[in-house]
PDB file of C-alpha atoms in Angstrom:
ATOM      1  CA  LYS A  70       0.041  -0.063   0.045  1.00  0.00           C
ATOM      2  CA  PHE A  71       2.800   2.348   0.824  1.00  0.00           C
ATOM      3  CA  GLN A  72       6.325   3.167  -0.330  1.00  0.00           C
ATOM      4  CA  LEU A  73       9.127   4.878   1.686  1.00  0.00           C
ATOM      5  CA  ARG A  74      10.963   7.239  -0.416  1.00  0.00           C
ATOM      6  CA  TRP A  75      14.264   9.096   0.079  1.00  0.00           C
ATOM      7  CA  ASP A  76      15.325  12.293  -1.613  1.00  0.00           C
ATOM      8  CA  ASP A  77      19.074  12.398  -1.180  1.00  0.00           C
ATOM      9  CA  SER A  78      19.343  15.984  -2.790  1.00  0.00           C
ATOM     10  CA  THR A  79      16.780  17.287   0.033  1.00  0.00           C
ATOM     11  CA  LYS A  80      17.363  15.097   2.649  1.00  0.00           C
ATOM     12  CA  ASN A  81      13.750  14.217   2.945  1.00  0.00           C
ATOM     13  CA  ILE A  82      11.902  11.002   3.772  1.00  0.00           C
ATOM     14  CA  PHE A  83       8.327  10.576   1.874  1.00  0.00           C
ATOM     15  CA  ILE A  84       5.576   8.060   2.334  1.00  0.00           C
ATOM     16  CA  TYR A  85       3.738   7.421  -0.884  1.00  0.00           C
ATOM     17  CA  GLU A  86       0.373   5.958  -0.979  1.00  0.00           C
ATOM     18  CA  ILE A  87       0.363   3.958  -3.993  1.00  0.00           C
ATOM     19  CA  ALA A  88      -3.420   3.711  -4.709  1.00  0.00           C
ATOM     20  CA  THR A  89      -4.153   7.379  -4.179  1.00  0.00           C
ATOM     21  CA  GLN A  90      -0.737   8.958  -4.920  1.00  0.00           C
ATOM     22  CA  ARG A  91      -0.781  10.954  -1.834  1.00  0.00           C
ATOM     23  CA  VAL A  92       2.537  11.972  -0.352  1.00  0.00           C
ATOM     24  CA  TRP A  93       3.444  12.747   3.150  1.00  0.00           C
ATOM     25  CA  GLY A  94       6.948  13.899   4.064  1.00  0.00           C
ATOM     26  CA  THR A  95       9.558  15.071   6.534  1.00  0.00           C
ATOM     27  CA  THR A  96       8.951  18.442   4.809  1.00  0.00           C
ATOM     28  CA  PRO A  97       5.394  19.328   4.373  1.00  0.00           C
ATOM     29  CA  TYR A  98       4.849  18.321   0.658  1.00  0.00           C
ATOM     30  CA  ASP A  99       3.091  21.326  -0.262  1.00  0.00           C
ATOM     31  CA  TYR A 100       6.197  23.284   0.755  1.00  0.00           C
ATOM     32  CA  TYR A 101       8.588  20.628  -0.790  1.00  0.00           C
ATOM     33  CA  LEU A 102       7.133  21.301  -4.272  1.00  0.00           C
ATOM     34  CA  GLN A 103       7.909  25.135  -3.962  1.00  0.00           C
ATOM     35  CA  GLU A 104      10.654  26.155  -6.323  1.00  0.00           C
ATOM     36  CA  ASP A 105      12.054  28.776  -3.879  1.00  0.00           C
ATOM     37  CA  PRO A 106      11.355  28.302  -0.344  1.00  0.00           C
ATOM     38  CA  SER A 107      12.559  31.044   1.936  1.00  0.00           C
ATOM     39  CA  GLY A 108      12.260  32.185   5.399  1.00  0.00           C
ATOM     40  CA  LEU A 109       9.989  30.024   7.876  1.00  0.00           C
ATOM     41  CA  ALA A 110       9.841  27.420   5.358  1.00  0.00           C
ATOM     42  CA  LEU A 111      13.748  26.890   5.136  1.00  0.00           C
ATOM     43  CA  THR A 112      14.282  27.090   8.848  1.00  0.00           C
ATOM     44  CA  ARG A 113      11.384  25.165  10.274  1.00  0.00           C
ATOM     45  CA  LEU A 114       9.308  23.299   7.642  1.00  0.00           C
ATOM     46  CA  TYR A 115      12.425  21.789   6.380  1.00  0.00           C
ATOM     47  CA  SER A 116      13.849  20.663   9.488  1.00  0.00           C
ATOM     48  CA  PRO A 117      13.022  17.014  10.392  1.00  0.00           C
ATOM     49  CA  LEU A 118      14.639  17.685  13.886  1.00  0.00           C
ATOM     50  CA  ILE A 119      14.448  20.549  16.242  1.00  0.00           C
ATOM     51  CA  VAL A 120      16.978  20.184  18.834  1.00  0.00           C
ATOM     52  CA  HIS A 121      17.196  21.829  22.459  1.00  0.00           C
ATOM     53  CA  TYR A 122      20.610  21.619  23.855  1.00  0.00           C
ATOM     54  CA  PHE A 123      22.938  22.930  26.762  1.00  0.00           C
ATOM     55  CA  ASP A 124      25.939  24.942  25.459  1.00  0.00           C
ATOM     56  CA  LYS A 125      28.655  24.447  28.150  1.00  0.00           C
ATOM     57  CA  ASP A 126      30.804  27.478  26.819  1.00  0.00           C
ATOM     58  CA  ALA A 127      27.810  29.906  27.000  1.00  0.00           C
ATOM     59  CA  LEU A 128      26.297  28.044  30.138  1.00  0.00           C
ATOM     60  CA  GLN A 129      22.935  28.379  28.179  1.00  0.00           C
ATOM     61  CA  PHE A 130      20.125  26.326  26.758  1.00  0.00           C
ATOM     62  CA  LYS A 131      19.761  26.797  22.967  1.00  0.00           C
ATOM     63  CA  THR A 132      17.657  25.632  20.193  1.00  0.00           C
ATOM     64  CA  VAL A 133      18.944  24.452  16.645  1.00  0.00           C
ATOM     65  CA  TYR A 134      17.100  23.408  13.577  1.00  0.00           C
ATOM     66  CA  ALA A 135      18.150  20.573  11.266  1.00  0.00           C
ATOM     67  CA  TYR A 136      18.019  22.466   8.093  1.00  0.00           C
ATOM     68  CA  PRO A 137      20.176  25.435   8.336  1.00  0.00           C
ATOM     69  CA  GLU A 138      22.810  23.523  10.617  1.00  0.00           C
ATOM     70  CA  CYS A 139      22.822  19.943   8.837  1.00  0.00           C
ATOM     71  CA  ILE A 140      20.858  19.755   5.541  1.00  0.00           C
ATOM     72  CA  SER A 141      21.990  22.912   3.904  1.00  0.00           C
ATOM     73  CA  GLU A 142      25.606  22.286   5.098  1.00  0.00           C
ATOM     74  CA  GLY A 143      25.597  18.746   3.563  1.00  0.00           C
ATOM     75  CA  THR A 144      26.203  17.109   6.849  1.00  0.00           C
ATOM     76  CA  VAL A 145      23.617  14.345   6.717  1.00  0.00           C
ATOM     77  CA  THR A 146      24.192  10.665   5.963  1.00  0.00           C
ATOM     78  CA  ALA A 147      21.716   7.889   5.026  1.00  0.00           C
ATOM     79  CA  GLU A 148      22.195   4.202   4.880  1.00  0.00           C
ATOM     80  CA  THR A 149      19.626   1.318   3.955  1.00  0.00           C
ATOM     81  CA  ILE A 150      18.336  -0.664   6.897  1.00  0.00           C
ATOM     82  CA  GLU A 151      15.615  -3.276   7.188  1.00  0.00           C
ATOM     83  CA  ASN A 152      12.371  -1.993   5.899  1.00  0.00           C
ATOM     84  CA  GLY A 153      13.818   1.659   5.868  1.00  0.00           C
ATOM     85  CA  ILE A 154      16.470   3.941   5.940  1.00  0.00           C
ATOM     86  CA  LYS A 155      18.876   5.268   8.938  1.00  0.00           C
ATOM     87  CA  VAL A 156      19.592   8.975   8.691  1.00  0.00           C
ATOM     88  CA  THR A 157      22.296  10.718  10.683  1.00  0.00           C
ATOM     89  CA  TYR A 158      22.304  14.456  11.218  1.00  0.00           C
ATOM     90  CA  TYR A 159      25.741  15.883  12.157  1.00  0.00           C
ATOM     91  CA  PHE A 160      25.401  19.316  13.707  1.00  0.00           C
ATOM     92  CA  GLU A 161      28.974  20.347  13.387  1.00  0.00           C
ATOM     93  CA  HIS A 162      28.933  23.668  14.948  1.00  0.00           C
ATOM     94  CA  GLN A 163      27.178  22.289  18.029  1.00  0.00           C
ATOM     95  CA  GLN A 164      29.510  19.189  18.181  1.00  0.00           C
ATOM     96  CA  PHE A 165      26.835  16.545  18.326  1.00  0.00           C
ATOM     97  CA  SER A 166      25.042  13.964  15.891  1.00  0.00           C
ATOM     98  CA  ILE A 167      21.689  12.438  16.100  1.00  0.00           C
ATOM     99  CA  PRO A 168      20.610   9.234  14.112  1.00  0.00           C
ATOM    100  CA  VAL A 169      17.169   8.478  13.254  1.00  0.00           C
ATOM    101  CA  SER A 170      15.701   5.336  11.786  1.00  0.00           C
ATOM    102  CA  TYR A 171      12.766   5.550   9.429  1.00  0.00           C
ATOM    103  CA  GLN A 172      10.806   2.008   8.937  1.00  0.00           C
ATOM    104  CA  LEU A 173       7.761   1.100   7.163  1.00  0.00           C
ATOM    105  CA  THR A 174       5.813  -1.332   9.233  1.00  0.00           C
ATOM    106  CA  ASN A 175       2.481  -3.067   8.846  1.00  0.00           C
ATOM    107  CA  GLU A 176       0.920  -0.097  11.165  1.00  0.00           C
ATOM    108  CA  GLY A 177       2.442   2.572   8.996  1.00  0.00           C
ATOM    109  CA  LEU A 178       5.827   4.713   9.633  1.00  0.00           C
ATOM    110  CA  ARG A 179       7.985   4.058  12.523  1.00  0.00           C
ATOM    111  CA  ALA A 180      10.366   6.939  13.137  1.00  0.00           C
ATOM    112  CA  SER A 181      12.765   6.341  15.930  1.00  0.00           C
ATOM    113  CA  LEU A 182      15.447   8.365  17.566  1.00  0.00           C
ATOM    114  CA  LEU A 183      18.371   5.907  18.031  1.00  0.00           C
ATOM    115  CA  VAL A 184      19.307   7.446  21.597  1.00  0.00           C
ATOM    116  CA  ASN A 185      22.042   5.221  22.249  1.00  0.00           C
ATOM    117  CA  GLU A 186      24.008   6.152  19.306  1.00  0.00           C
ATOM    118  CA  ILE A 187      23.685  10.003  19.874  1.00  0.00           C
ATOM    119  CA  ARG A 188      27.314  11.360  19.916  1.00  0.00           C
ATOM    120  CA  GLU A 189      28.069  14.529  21.883  1.00  0.00           C
ATOM    121  CA  ASN A 190      31.141  16.433  22.506  1.00  0.00           C
ATOM    122  CA  GLN A 191      31.241  19.988  24.020  1.00  0.00           C
ATOM    123  CA  ASN A 192      27.332  20.401  24.182  1.00  0.00           C
ATOM    124  CA  ILE A 193      24.670  18.135  25.678  1.00  0.00           C
ATOM    125  CA  VAL A 194      21.568  16.986  23.781  1.00  0.00           C
ATOM    126  CA  CYS A 195      18.633  17.731  26.109  1.00  0.00           C
ATOM    127  CA  GLU A 196      15.413  17.254  23.890  1.00  0.00           C
ATOM    128  CA  VAL A 197      14.624  16.369  20.263  1.00  0.00           C
ATOM    129  CA  SER A 198      11.502  17.134  18.306  1.00  0.00           C
ATOM    130  CA  LEU A 199      11.103  14.544  15.836  1.00  0.00           C
ATOM    131  CA  LEU A 200       9.077  15.337  12.447  1.00  0.00           C
ATOM    132  CA  PRO A 201       7.460  18.310  14.089  1.00  0.00           C
ATOM    133  CA  PHE A 202       5.946  19.112  10.633  1.00  0.00           C
ATOM    134  CA  MET A 203       5.087  15.511   9.251  1.00  0.00           C
ATOM    135  CA  ALA A 204       1.766  15.496   7.430  1.00  0.00           C
ATOM    136  CA  SER A 205       1.419  19.360   7.921  1.00  0.00           C
ATOM    137  CA  CYS A 206      -0.546  21.377   5.461  1.00  0.00           C
ATOM    138  CA  LYS A 207      -0.673  24.898   4.226  1.00  0.00           C
ATOM    139  CA  ALA A 208      -2.844  27.284   6.218  1.00  0.00           C
ATOM    140  CA  ASP A 209      -4.918  28.116   3.122  1.00  0.00           C
ATOM    141  CA  LYS A 210      -6.081  24.369   2.727  1.00  0.00           C
ATOM    142  CA  ASN A 211      -9.777  23.587   2.951  1.00  0.00           C
ATOM    143  CA  GLY A 212      -9.768  20.796   5.529  1.00  0.00           C
ATOM    144  CA  TYR A 213      -9.052  19.869   9.223  1.00  0.00           C
ATOM    145  CA  LEU A 214      -6.047  18.870  11.292  1.00  0.00           C
ATOM    146  CA  VAL A 215      -6.255  16.049  13.632  1.00  0.00           C
ATOM    147  CA  VAL A 216      -5.232  16.667  17.112  1.00  0.00           C
ATOM    148  CA  PRO A 217      -3.944  13.373  18.804  1.00  0.00           C
ATOM    149  CA  SER A 218      -4.861  14.509  22.369  1.00  0.00           C
ATOM    150  CA  GLY A 219      -6.297  11.375  23.811  1.00  0.00           C
ATOM    151  CA  GLY A 220      -9.867  11.760  23.098  1.00  0.00           C
ATOM    152  CA  GLY A 221      -9.035  13.377  19.613  1.00  0.00           C
ATOM    153  CA  ALA A 222     -10.117  16.682  18.091  1.00  0.00           C
ATOM    154  CA  LEU A 223     -10.209  18.477  14.971  1.00  0.00           C
ATOM    155  CA  MET A 224      -9.402  22.076  14.135  1.00  0.00           C
ATOM    156  CA  TYR A 225      -9.153  24.239  10.967  1.00  0.00           C
ATOM    157  CA  PRO A 226      -6.047  25.197   9.406  1.00  0.00           C
ATOM    158  CA  ASP A 227      -5.947  29.192  10.125  1.00  0.00           C
ATOM    159  CA  GLN A 228      -6.305  30.162   6.454  1.00  0.00           C
ATOM    160  CA  GLY A 229      -3.630  32.822   6.617  1.00  0.00           C
ATOM    161  CA  LYS A 230      -4.285  34.177  10.061  1.00  0.00           C
ATOM    162  CA  ARG A 231      -0.901  33.043  11.449  1.00  0.00           C
ATOM    163  CA  ASN A 232       2.366  31.864   9.876  1.00  0.00           C
ATOM    164  CA  ASP A 233       2.285  28.651  11.582  1.00  0.00           C
ATOM    165  CA  ARG A 234       0.109  26.874  14.014  1.00  0.00           C
ATOM    166  CA  THR A 235       1.412  24.028  16.354  1.00  0.00           C
ATOM    167  CA  PHE A 236       0.051  21.423  18.890  1.00  0.00           C
ATOM    168  CA  SER A 237       2.480  20.130  21.478  1.00  0.00           C
ATOM    169  CA  GLY A 238       1.002  17.174  23.904  1.00  0.00           C
ATOM    170  CA  ARG A 239       1.306  13.428  24.673  1.00  0.00           C
ATOM    171  CA  VAL A 240       0.400  11.144  21.591  1.00  0.00           C
ATOM    172  CA  TYR A 241      -1.645   8.163  22.393  1.00  0.00           C
TER     173      TYR A 241
END
């Protein structure tokens, strides 16, 4: 029913539904198709990881996005694994690397941080947001967003009222 696809030039993972030809990706597909993305789209939407870390030199907690620090710098590697792909994001300026496995299962996509394989040097990784914009849509889309909040909820895309809208919470 599905195929797992990798675009090595943009370092994107895509789930392709064969019957409907629908595509979901680590970058929302509508934005991926843009010829000249810029601003918010480059920094946030093209980042499959958002990392919060402790900078020992500055004695501060900081946030870094994968697109400007890894993907645009060409410091991402990928290798084939059983039913999927293992992608390692090298944050050279921050001195850490984070590997993620993406696998197709009978239930769908399984994206897993390979926590035991995270490598740190000077700075300490505290929190990783994995696939924060997977299956997102443009704000001008006519439809609903499903909020996985236990009992579940639906919300409309904001239709241009905000640049982005996020939900953060436990997923069941």
